[in-house]
XYZ file of C-alpha atoms in Angstrom:
680
model
C 0.000 0.000 0.000
C 1.345 3.384 -0.938
C 2.324 5.519 2.025
C 0.416 8.750 2.600
C 3.475 10.376 4.178
C 4.656 13.458 2.300
C 8.303 13.357 1.321
C 10.084 16.091 3.199
C 12.391 17.162 0.391
C 9.442 17.418 -1.967
C 7.512 19.455 0.576
C 10.298 21.939 1.263
C 10.838 22.468 -2.455
C 7.117 23.013 -3.093
C 6.855 25.440 -0.179
C 9.705 27.466 -1.631
C 7.974 27.577 -5.005
C 4.780 28.825 -3.408
C 6.658 31.510 -1.540
C 8.107 32.716 -4.852
C 4.703 32.952 -6.587
C 3.735 36.286 -8.135
C 2.474 38.842 -5.662
C -0.774 39.167 -7.589
C -1.732 35.690 -6.445
C -1.318 36.470 -2.768
C -3.644 38.316 -0.411
C -2.425 41.761 0.699
C -0.141 41.534 3.709
C -1.574 42.796 6.993
C 0.409 44.318 9.779
C -1.767 42.746 12.453
C -4.075 39.779 12.701
C -7.054 38.762 14.827
C -8.934 35.664 15.930
C -11.044 36.085 12.793
C -8.021 34.936 10.761
C -8.737 31.410 12.041
C -10.979 29.825 9.413
C -10.502 26.161 10.347
C -10.182 24.376 13.694
C -9.073 20.732 13.544
C -9.337 18.672 16.753
C -7.729 15.270 17.294
C -8.616 13.769 20.660
C -6.500 10.740 21.488
C -6.766 8.183 24.280
C -5.617 7.689 27.842
C -2.319 9.407 28.643
C -1.426 11.680 31.542
C 0.741 14.769 31.300
C 3.591 13.477 33.479
C 3.450 10.107 31.717
C 4.160 11.778 28.351
C 5.760 15.142 29.083
C 7.048 15.106 32.666
C 10.629 15.184 31.323
C 10.070 17.896 28.708
C 12.065 21.091 29.072
C 10.295 24.066 30.603
C 7.014 22.555 31.796
C 5.753 21.775 35.296
C 6.907 18.196 35.342
C 9.307 16.018 37.281
C 11.577 18.902 38.291
C 8.743 20.801 39.947
C 10.605 22.552 42.784
C 7.629 22.425 45.156
C 5.897 19.042 44.807
C 2.930 18.291 47.016
C 3.635 16.621 50.334
C 1.648 13.561 51.341
C 0.229 13.149 54.874
C 2.993 10.606 55.486
C 5.625 13.318 55.041
C 6.798 11.882 51.710
C 6.585 13.815 48.472
C 3.902 13.032 45.929
C 6.554 11.229 43.844
C 6.704 8.466 46.477
C 3.569 6.382 46.190
C 3.127 3.430 48.571
C 1.685 0.099 47.482
C -0.928 -1.777 49.437
C 0.113 -3.437 52.662
C -0.313 -6.776 50.920
C 2.551 -5.734 48.668
C 4.769 -4.982 51.602
C 4.131 -1.289 51.579
C 6.908 -0.706 49.062
C 7.485 2.792 47.732
C 7.130 3.145 43.962
C 8.655 6.203 42.299
C 8.325 7.362 38.675
C 10.348 5.136 36.365
C 11.123 5.107 32.653
C 9.052 2.953 30.309
C 11.528 2.341 27.496
C 9.485 1.820 24.337
C 12.576 0.928 22.281
C 14.111 -1.796 24.486
C 10.882 -3.303 25.854
C 7.251 -3.800 24.875
C 6.275 -0.749 26.950
C 4.652 0.819 23.898
C 1.914 -1.800 23.807
C 1.163 -2.492 27.447
C -2.327 -3.049 28.757
C -4.382 -0.177 30.073
C -4.745 0.485 33.782
C -7.865 1.071 35.818
C -9.383 4.434 34.917
C -12.831 4.290 36.424
C -14.572 7.083 38.309
C -12.426 8.242 41.193
C -14.945 7.032 43.722
C -15.354 9.133 46.802
C -13.582 12.389 47.405
C -12.307 10.887 50.620
C -10.482 8.162 48.732
C -8.551 10.567 46.491
C -8.338 13.641 48.672
C -4.628 13.273 49.479
C -3.568 12.071 45.995
C -1.779 9.113 47.580
C -3.751 6.059 46.407
C -2.285 5.574 42.942
C -0.765 2.202 43.788
C -3.773 0.526 45.408
C -6.136 1.983 42.791
C -4.051 1.787 39.600
C -1.049 -0.467 40.262
C 2.705 0.180 39.975
C 2.761 0.768 36.214
C 0.867 3.975 36.905
C 4.273 5.496 37.725
C 5.788 4.731 34.322
C 6.757 7.616 32.073
C 8.278 8.283 28.659
C 10.964 10.630 27.372
C 11.950 12.424 24.193
C 13.574 9.206 22.960
C 10.193 7.472 23.193
C 8.127 10.370 21.815
C 10.449 12.188 19.397
C 7.734 13.599 17.158
C 5.596 14.930 20.004
C 8.573 16.505 21.765
C 9.634 18.144 18.496
C 6.059 19.368 18.008
C 6.145 20.931 21.478
C 9.473 22.592 20.637
C 7.950 24.170 17.540
C 4.522 25.156 18.854
C 2.723 25.526 22.207
C 2.097 22.975 24.935
C -0.338 23.412 27.825
C 0.854 22.144 31.216
C -2.326 22.985 33.167
C -4.832 21.242 30.886
C -6.962 18.647 32.691
C -9.431 16.079 31.554
C -12.948 17.069 32.575
C -13.720 14.324 35.073
C -11.590 11.855 37.016
C -13.032 8.965 35.084
C -13.004 7.097 31.761
C -13.414 7.924 28.088
C -17.182 8.266 27.765
C -17.904 11.133 30.168
C -14.756 12.986 29.165
C -15.654 12.883 25.485
C -19.155 14.056 26.331
C -17.661 17.110 28.040
C -15.552 17.658 24.940
C -18.488 17.516 22.518
C -21.325 18.833 24.684
C -19.921 20.733 27.699
C -21.325 18.188 30.153
C -21.712 14.471 30.772
C -25.274 15.072 31.896
C -25.248 16.851 35.256
C -25.977 20.349 33.979
C -28.938 19.090 31.945
C -30.515 17.123 34.777
C -29.406 13.667 33.707
C -28.210 11.440 36.531
C -27.417 8.224 34.701
C -24.322 6.099 35.145
C -22.771 7.547 32.014
C -22.063 10.757 33.911
C -18.943 9.205 35.428
C -18.572 5.878 33.590
C -18.839 4.136 30.229
C -21.818 2.089 31.409
C -25.349 2.462 30.202
C -24.632 3.535 26.632
C -24.376 1.768 23.286
C -21.290 -0.533 23.180
C -20.995 -0.258 19.370
C -17.286 0.370 18.671
C -17.666 0.962 14.949
C -18.934 3.780 12.771
C -21.619 1.481 11.350
C -24.986 2.931 12.338
C -26.565 -0.400 11.397
C -24.808 -1.982 14.386
C -26.267 0.461 16.927
C -28.048 -1.311 19.775
C -31.649 -0.146 19.467
C -32.210 -1.072 23.124
C -29.362 1.128 24.336
C -30.125 4.354 26.104
C -29.800 7.289 23.704
C -28.736 10.660 25.089
C -31.213 13.443 24.580
C -29.498 16.749 25.266
C -28.046 18.977 22.560
C -24.442 18.384 21.433
C -22.374 21.356 20.324
C -22.368 20.106 16.752
C -26.124 20.685 16.561
C -25.636 24.248 17.752
C -23.021 24.800 15.048
C -25.426 23.446 12.430
C -28.199 25.749 13.620
C -25.827 28.709 13.358
C -24.711 27.784 9.833
C -21.166 26.813 10.885
C -19.895 23.915 8.782
C -18.416 20.938 10.648
C -17.474 17.330 10.056
C -16.256 14.291 11.970
C -13.572 12.252 10.162
C -13.490 8.561 11.097
C -12.852 5.123 9.704
C -15.134 2.106 10.051
C -13.240 1.206 13.231
C -13.668 4.211 15.514
C -13.135 2.361 18.832
C -16.470 3.742 20.001
C -14.849 7.181 20.329
C -17.506 9.079 18.400
C -19.867 10.251 21.165
C -22.300 11.701 18.628
C -23.391 8.116 17.971
C -24.835 8.082 21.500
C -27.312 10.886 20.818
C -30.831 10.270 19.609
C -30.359 13.143 17.171
C -27.766 11.146 15.214
C -29.218 7.635 15.460
C -31.327 6.084 12.734
C -30.894 9.075 10.430
C -31.085 8.909 6.636
C -27.778 7.996 5.010
C -28.313 10.601 2.305
C -28.724 13.403 4.864
C -26.213 16.128 5.664
C -26.257 15.094 9.313
C -25.249 11.535 8.484
C -22.403 12.777 6.257
C -21.092 15.009 9.025
C -21.660 12.855 12.122
C -21.861 9.131 11.262
C -20.318 8.423 7.833
C -16.867 6.891 7.542
C -14.261 7.890 4.982
C -13.953 6.343 1.528
C -11.731 3.291 1.323
C -12.368 2.213 4.903
C -14.446 -0.955 5.201
C -15.432 -3.542 7.730
C -13.121 -5.982 5.987
C -9.984 -3.810 6.284
C -10.767 -2.298 9.685
C -8.366 -4.614 11.485
C -5.408 -3.864 9.210
C -5.867 -0.160 8.632
C -3.275 2.162 10.135
C -5.282 5.305 9.535
C -4.363 5.593 5.847
C -7.974 6.053 4.723
C -8.568 8.724 7.356
C -5.427 10.625 6.385
C -6.164 10.342 2.682
C -9.662 11.815 3.077
C -8.446 14.616 5.307
C -5.479 15.416 3.042
C -7.755 15.574 -0.003
C -9.996 18.131 1.699
C -6.980 20.190 2.753
C -5.457 20.179 -0.709
C -8.782 21.185 -2.294
C -9.294 23.889 0.380
C -12.638 22.447 1.391
C -12.082 21.803 5.084
C -15.141 22.636 7.149
C -14.839 25.347 9.759
C -14.605 22.759 12.541
C -13.240 19.227 12.097
C -13.133 16.479 14.682
C -10.874 13.511 13.955
C -11.541 10.147 15.589
C -8.696 7.679 15.226
C -9.116 3.943 14.660
C -8.092 1.797 17.585
C -4.544 1.032 16.454
C -3.750 4.737 16.100
C -5.578 6.145 19.138
C -2.746 5.786 21.739
C -4.749 3.759 24.201
C -1.993 1.981 26.203
C -2.297 -1.161 24.086
C -2.104 1.004 20.956
C 1.524 2.174 20.705
C 2.429 5.861 21.059
C 4.534 5.517 17.909
C 1.371 4.733 15.949
C -0.343 7.839 17.312
C 2.679 9.972 16.492
C 2.617 8.620 12.954
C -1.049 9.550 12.603
C -0.587 13.047 14.040
C 2.453 13.611 11.833
C 0.590 12.623 8.670
C -2.335 14.907 9.519
C -0.047 17.851 10.194
C 1.941 17.077 7.036
C -1.326 17.174 5.109
C -1.981 20.676 6.446
C 1.571 21.741 5.704
C 1.258 20.563 2.099
C -1.115 23.470 1.447
C 0.391 26.597 3.044
C -2.687 28.616 2.156
C -4.815 26.314 4.315
C -2.185 26.024 7.033
C -2.140 29.823 7.291
C -5.745 29.845 8.496
C -5.906 26.622 10.562
C -5.587 25.677 14.238
C -4.721 22.032 14.989
C -5.526 20.887 18.542
C -4.136 17.611 19.890
C -5.529 16.536 23.252
C -6.284 13.351 25.213
C -9.611 12.288 26.668
C -8.310 11.044 30.046
C -5.234 9.781 31.851
C -6.032 6.045 31.866
C -4.445 5.103 35.189
C -1.182 6.942 34.625
C 0.122 9.111 37.433
C 0.276 12.888 37.366
C 1.706 14.783 40.311
C -0.626 17.808 40.110
C -3.879 17.039 41.893
C -6.830 18.658 40.126
C -8.802 21.560 41.577
C -12.223 20.727 42.926
C -15.386 22.670 43.722
C -16.160 22.821 47.440
C -19.508 21.051 47.292
C -19.168 19.338 50.699
C -19.219 20.905 54.188
C -15.739 21.695 55.446
C -14.237 21.354 51.988
C -13.701 25.085 51.410
C -15.849 27.744 49.794
C -16.596 29.407 46.484
C -17.733 32.792 45.216
C -18.814 30.998 42.021
C -21.999 28.953 41.676
C -21.348 25.200 41.908
C -24.444 23.982 40.055
C -23.746 20.874 38.004
C -20.547 19.944 39.856
C -21.874 17.408 42.390
C -22.644 13.770 41.625
C -24.454 11.732 44.274
C -22.895 13.622 47.130
C -19.380 13.868 45.664
C -17.654 16.791 43.955
C -16.861 16.298 40.284
C -14.415 19.059 39.415
C -11.575 18.335 37.042
C -9.637 15.148 36.415
C -5.848 14.710 36.193
C -3.707 16.645 33.735
C -3.526 15.290 30.209
C -1.379 16.415 27.263
C -2.560 19.203 24.986
C -0.648 20.787 22.101
C -1.798 23.419 19.619
C -0.037 23.627 16.269
C -0.865 26.697 14.198
C 0.801 29.779 12.735
C -0.226 31.668 15.894
C 1.300 29.200 18.392
C 4.796 28.821 16.925
C 7.887 29.222 19.051
C 8.054 26.361 21.582
C 5.846 28.084 24.167
C 4.329 26.751 27.365
C 0.928 27.915 28.559
C -0.111 27.378 32.190
C -3.674 28.691 32.290
C -6.057 26.190 33.864
C -8.157 24.482 31.195
C -10.169 21.358 30.485
C -12.070 19.839 27.564
C -14.773 22.496 27.792
C -12.041 25.043 27.038
C -11.981 23.752 23.455
C -15.693 24.529 23.181
C -15.001 27.938 24.699
C -12.449 28.596 21.969
C -15.030 27.663 19.345
C -17.503 29.948 21.103
C -15.082 32.845 20.845
C -14.259 32.223 17.205
C -17.679 31.373 15.767
C -20.021 33.085 18.218
C -21.979 29.929 19.044
C -22.516 29.577 22.822
C -22.615 26.295 24.732
C -25.021 26.743 27.686
C -24.341 23.295 29.203
C -20.913 24.252 30.611
C -21.267 24.658 34.379
C -20.754 28.132 35.909
C -17.799 26.860 37.960
C -16.046 25.340 34.943
C -16.687 28.428 32.829
C -15.214 30.631 35.555
C -12.052 28.692 36.399
C -11.098 27.199 33.016
C -9.807 29.366 30.201
C -10.864 29.587 26.566
C -7.393 28.789 25.153
C -6.955 32.305 23.730
C -3.958 32.871 25.995
C -2.114 30.202 23.966
C -2.146 32.349 20.821
C -0.471 35.411 19.385
C -2.683 36.674 16.581
C -0.413 39.634 15.806
C 0.936 38.029 12.641
C 1.044 39.204 9.078
C -0.275 37.069 6.264
C 3.307 36.363 5.172
C 4.306 35.219 8.674
C 1.376 32.798 8.781
C 2.630 31.214 5.562
C 6.159 30.703 6.855
C 6.637 26.931 6.690
C 10.205 26.662 8.005
C 8.954 24.802 11.089
C 8.127 21.680 9.113
C 11.739 20.813 8.421
C 12.391 20.661 12.199
C 9.934 17.792 12.689
C 11.297 14.242 12.429
C 10.165 11.884 9.690
C 7.871 9.150 10.963
C 8.077 6.605 8.138
C 9.666 3.931 10.355
C 7.605 4.504 13.483
C 5.007 1.786 12.942
C 7.479 -0.923 11.907
C 9.859 0.039 14.717
C 7.075 -0.119 17.255
C 5.950 -3.515 15.976
C 9.484 -4.833 16.475
C 9.750 -3.344 19.975
C 6.418 -4.843 20.990
C 7.811 -8.314 20.304
C 10.396 -7.791 23.054
C 10.024 -8.546 26.747
C 7.363 -6.790 28.767
C 8.625 -3.885 30.889
C 9.258 -4.405 34.570
C 8.540 -2.090 37.459
C 11.769 -0.396 38.516
C 12.332 -0.939 42.237
C 14.916 1.806 42.753
C 14.829 4.054 39.692
C 17.019 7.143 39.438
C 15.192 10.404 40.154
C 13.025 11.454 37.264
C 14.396 14.796 36.113
C 13.667 17.120 33.229
C 15.541 18.356 30.240
C 17.595 21.421 31.216
C 16.598 24.917 30.196
C 13.476 27.035 30.098
C 10.716 27.672 27.590
C 9.005 30.930 26.597
C 5.779 31.270 28.570
C 2.556 32.973 27.564
C 1.110 35.772 29.676
C -1.643 34.591 32.020
C -4.684 36.265 33.639
C -3.673 35.553 37.265
C -2.938 38.075 40.020
C -3.263 36.260 43.339
C -2.618 37.300 46.905
C -2.793 35.722 50.338
C -3.226 37.840 53.447
C -2.469 36.352 56.881
C -3.880 37.489 60.225
C -3.629 36.146 63.765
C -6.946 36.608 65.586
C -7.650 35.177 69.028
C -5.198 32.346 68.598
C -6.375 31.429 65.129
C -4.734 31.996 61.788
C -7.058 33.669 59.307
C -6.208 33.428 55.626
C -7.722 35.835 53.126
C -7.581 34.595 49.528
C -7.632 37.486 47.050
C -7.946 37.335 43.300
C -7.083 40.546 41.479
C -6.835 38.816 38.107
C -9.345 38.442 35.297
C -9.917 34.683 35.655
C -11.379 32.836 38.653
C -8.747 30.857 40.549
C -8.751 27.955 42.999
C -6.591 28.112 46.110
C -5.946 24.694 47.627
C -4.961 24.412 51.309
C -3.347 21.219 52.596
C -2.065 20.335 56.046
C -5.260 21.111 57.937
C -5.066 17.777 59.766
C -8.809 17.270 59.624
C -10.973 14.593 58.066
C -11.965 16.791 55.164
C -8.542 16.742 53.570
C -7.500 19.606 51.334
C -9.753 22.633 51.266
C -10.540 24.306 47.959
C -11.418 27.989 47.631
C -12.738 29.173 44.294
C -12.340 32.933 44.133
C -13.875 34.802 41.232
C -12.099 37.619 39.445
C -11.946 40.660 41.703
C -13.270 38.717 44.709
C -11.934 37.363 48.015
C -12.665 34.592 50.505
C -11.374 33.854 53.984
C -11.202 31.011 56.474
C -9.368 30.277 59.723
C -7.294 27.525 61.333
C -6.320 26.874 64.961
C -2.839 28.021 65.929
C -1.810 25.616 68.670
C 1.869 26.173 69.483
C 2.015 22.764 71.154
C 0.878 21.031 67.966
C 2.174 23.123 65.092
C 1.378 22.198 61.533
C 2.429 23.534 58.157
C -0.369 24.803 55.987
C 0.428 24.845 52.288
C -1.557 27.078 49.953
C -1.237 26.519 46.206
C -2.816 28.156 43.201
C -2.345 28.325 39.452
C 0.898 29.295 37.738
C 3.172 28.174 40.577
C 1.506 30.210 43.353
C 2.717 28.741 46.648
C 2.624 29.723 50.321
C 3.635 27.626 53.330
C 2.913 28.709 56.896
C 3.983 26.982 60.112
C 1.174 27.655 62.558
C 3.324 27.148 65.676
C 5.066 30.485 65.120
C 2.998 33.681 65.173
C 4.554 35.186 62.090
C 2.823 36.621 59.065
C 4.327 37.120 55.636
C 3.158 38.878 52.518
C 4.745 39.273 49.087
C 4.081 42.090 46.645
C 5.597 43.351 43.418
C 7.048 46.840 43.626
C 8.226 47.946 40.217
C 10.361 45.092 38.961
C 11.302 43.923 42.465
C 9.654 41.642 45.013
C 9.072 42.910 48.554
C 8.321 40.494 51.382
C 6.744 41.947 54.511
C 7.276 39.924 57.689
C 5.609 40.647 61.033
C 6.109 39.026 64.460
C 2.719 38.648 66.169
C 4.116 36.515 68.983
C 5.056 37.514 72.530
C 8.718 36.542 72.147
C 11.441 37.800 69.805
C 12.373 35.669 66.832
C 15.590 35.354 64.798
C 15.066 34.727 61.095
C 17.119 33.762 58.072
C 15.918 34.797 54.598
C 16.773 32.551 51.648
C 15.921 33.346 48.030
C 16.471 31.121 44.997
C 16.112 33.757 42.264
C 17.506 37.035 43.590
C 19.591 38.030 46.586
C 17.525 39.460 49.474
C 18.373 42.868 50.895
C 18.449 41.293 54.373
C 19.888 37.851 54.967
C 19.199 37.703 58.697
C 16.992 39.714 60.982
C 15.644 39.697 64.530
C 12.074 40.803 65.162
C 10.815 41.827 68.576
C 7.177 41.193 69.502
C 4.977 43.335 67.285
C 7.883 44.354 65.057
C 7.714 44.276 61.248
C 10.333 44.287 58.479
C 10.443 44.385 54.697
C 12.883 42.267 52.738
C 13.525 43.513 49.204
C 14.691 41.308 46.356
C 16.523 42.620 43.344
C 14.539 42.914 40.100
C 14.310 39.779 37.977
C 13.002 41.309 34.778
C 13.958 38.291 32.700
C 11.368 36.018 34.243
C 9.574 37.630 37.265
C 9.629 34.404 39.311
C 10.272 34.465 43.066
C 10.914 31.740 45.652
C 11.657 32.847 49.214
C 12.016 30.935 52.480
C 11.798 32.420 55.962
C 13.682 30.137 58.342
C 14.308 29.801 62.058
C 16.554 27.346 63.811
C 13.721 24.832 63.540
C 13.520 25.020 59.755
C 11.281 26.827 57.285
C 8.412 28.638 58.916
C 7.197 30.533 55.845
C 7.620 29.990 52.130
C 6.510 32.305 49.344
C 6.766 31.509 45.638
C 5.043 32.415 42.443
C 5.167 34.520 39.312
C 4.302 38.158 38.733
C 2.141 38.562 35.659
C 2.351 41.886 33.828
C 0.494 41.109 30.613
C 3.792 40.410 28.889
C 5.250 37.006 27.978
C 7.941 35.514 30.174
C 9.711 32.203 30.629
C 8.906 28.994 32.453
C 10.016 28.695 36.054
C 13.831 28.457 35.886
C 14.110 25.803 38.570
C 12.217 23.289 36.447
C 15.199 23.399 34.098
C 17.939 22.966 36.654
C 17.815 19.171 36.647
C 18.831 17.092 33.636
């Protein structure tokens, strides 16, 4: 069978010829661009990979070199996950799954069912008993060369979460409809599981189970149709059941000569039931490439991969890379189409693979925190839904070039929000909480590009060829199965930083001692709602979550027993971090003054205290100080214009009593946190 891969030498030569075409054939150059320049959005949602599992070692993202990992109640870091007692209580740390030397590229999937109760997952320390030791396996650039190269050329999101801590079905429903049922009053099992819906794993409408429950709310595709926005779902006969539109009554039993069938249920020419088992996506790519070359892409395209190419753990990552590469090569083969297209690659859920960043949750239970944002549609049978673990998300387009990282909180509904912004078609089923805390992906883009800049195709030559990926993966999968590493070396990251997009966050934490209690005031001066998470409370409720809307504040208090001190840790988006030892009546507060960071420290105790100030990014104006009762001091740090990150520790002889870290946003781009690039 003839390969659909585009020869790189041929492509580069053709791109040069197009660039040299007479000016009369080109559109007039524009000094500035806008979101309206996006005429096509192409979305490929793949299967079951977590962010750390794929990109924890990538340069300049919040991965394995995170300088402030969460601490477990045991006192270990989140990287040290304990197995069940029946397994001897062994500690399992992240370890490399070598897809070249072992069959790690075609391992079986792990448990990825609904998280169960909040109580079970509240401390993020049950990965081993729930998922097993292979949950801690990860890959590197050597295993994922195309995806790492794609990240180096375009923009990766390192705060993108799946929509629910559960399996494929509900996550894809969020992606296509803004909900899995809660916001439309549906309380079926499918809200958090794959149960209760049609098990048909093909595109063949004739194989739909007529007895299966059909969903009755409105998918976003129907809203696009009503608004006159053209869309299409590309799939082969084998779609692994990953087309959620097939679950909706609107798209079941429809006429095969209808426009709805052609857009939602049809499979591409050349794909048949007979060749479904041997196809490697060639029919899908051929159909997509033909539409690109003829400049007839719809305004929105969803691509559903056949099983072998979908990256489910028993479908090798090399196969998925080959599919993604061929789709992007198809776009690159027509620079005029590329110049007006956004390609989004994301993953429906994490399977059972570990990610060290616990997801933010809405405080739907007593004692769990508070929210200034309505929480309607975020509680399922007495448990908070919130977001699931982080999953990979890359955007390749003329407006995302440059190897950027974006750290704005997002989930699958963010893709719908982006479509809302571009095409003006609202999705009312997104919950108020999700709409407030998750972005619309616009912060990942720079639309200030001329027409000529959008047609610059030099990036393509930097991507590796993928012709041997499938055969190489087949050979590797015939090798021995991978083993769990008992004492792996620390999982580090590639050295260096990455340019970082400006974000909408401006967070503050005020501390007060009142009648022996520590009161924390969470302030959000940014333009996006933010979730502050407080750990270390030593109560049965676990972490507390405070959702603070833009321009709002919330407060809560904790006992300050000097005989039983505890360290409260407050985290927020974009590296915001505060730690406070409650046994010492100190308060601390950081603010940006010009290009410098000022830290205000006050002694609210009845005894003097000697302090040592340590800073990782800039030298403090005071290294040591002694504060009498009631006395205050300000420690100034030199400007760090290059990156605007700060990380300060206030120490006594007993260790760190206060920690303050984060990033000052100014509306201008910056770089990723430097400390994530200090380990190789």
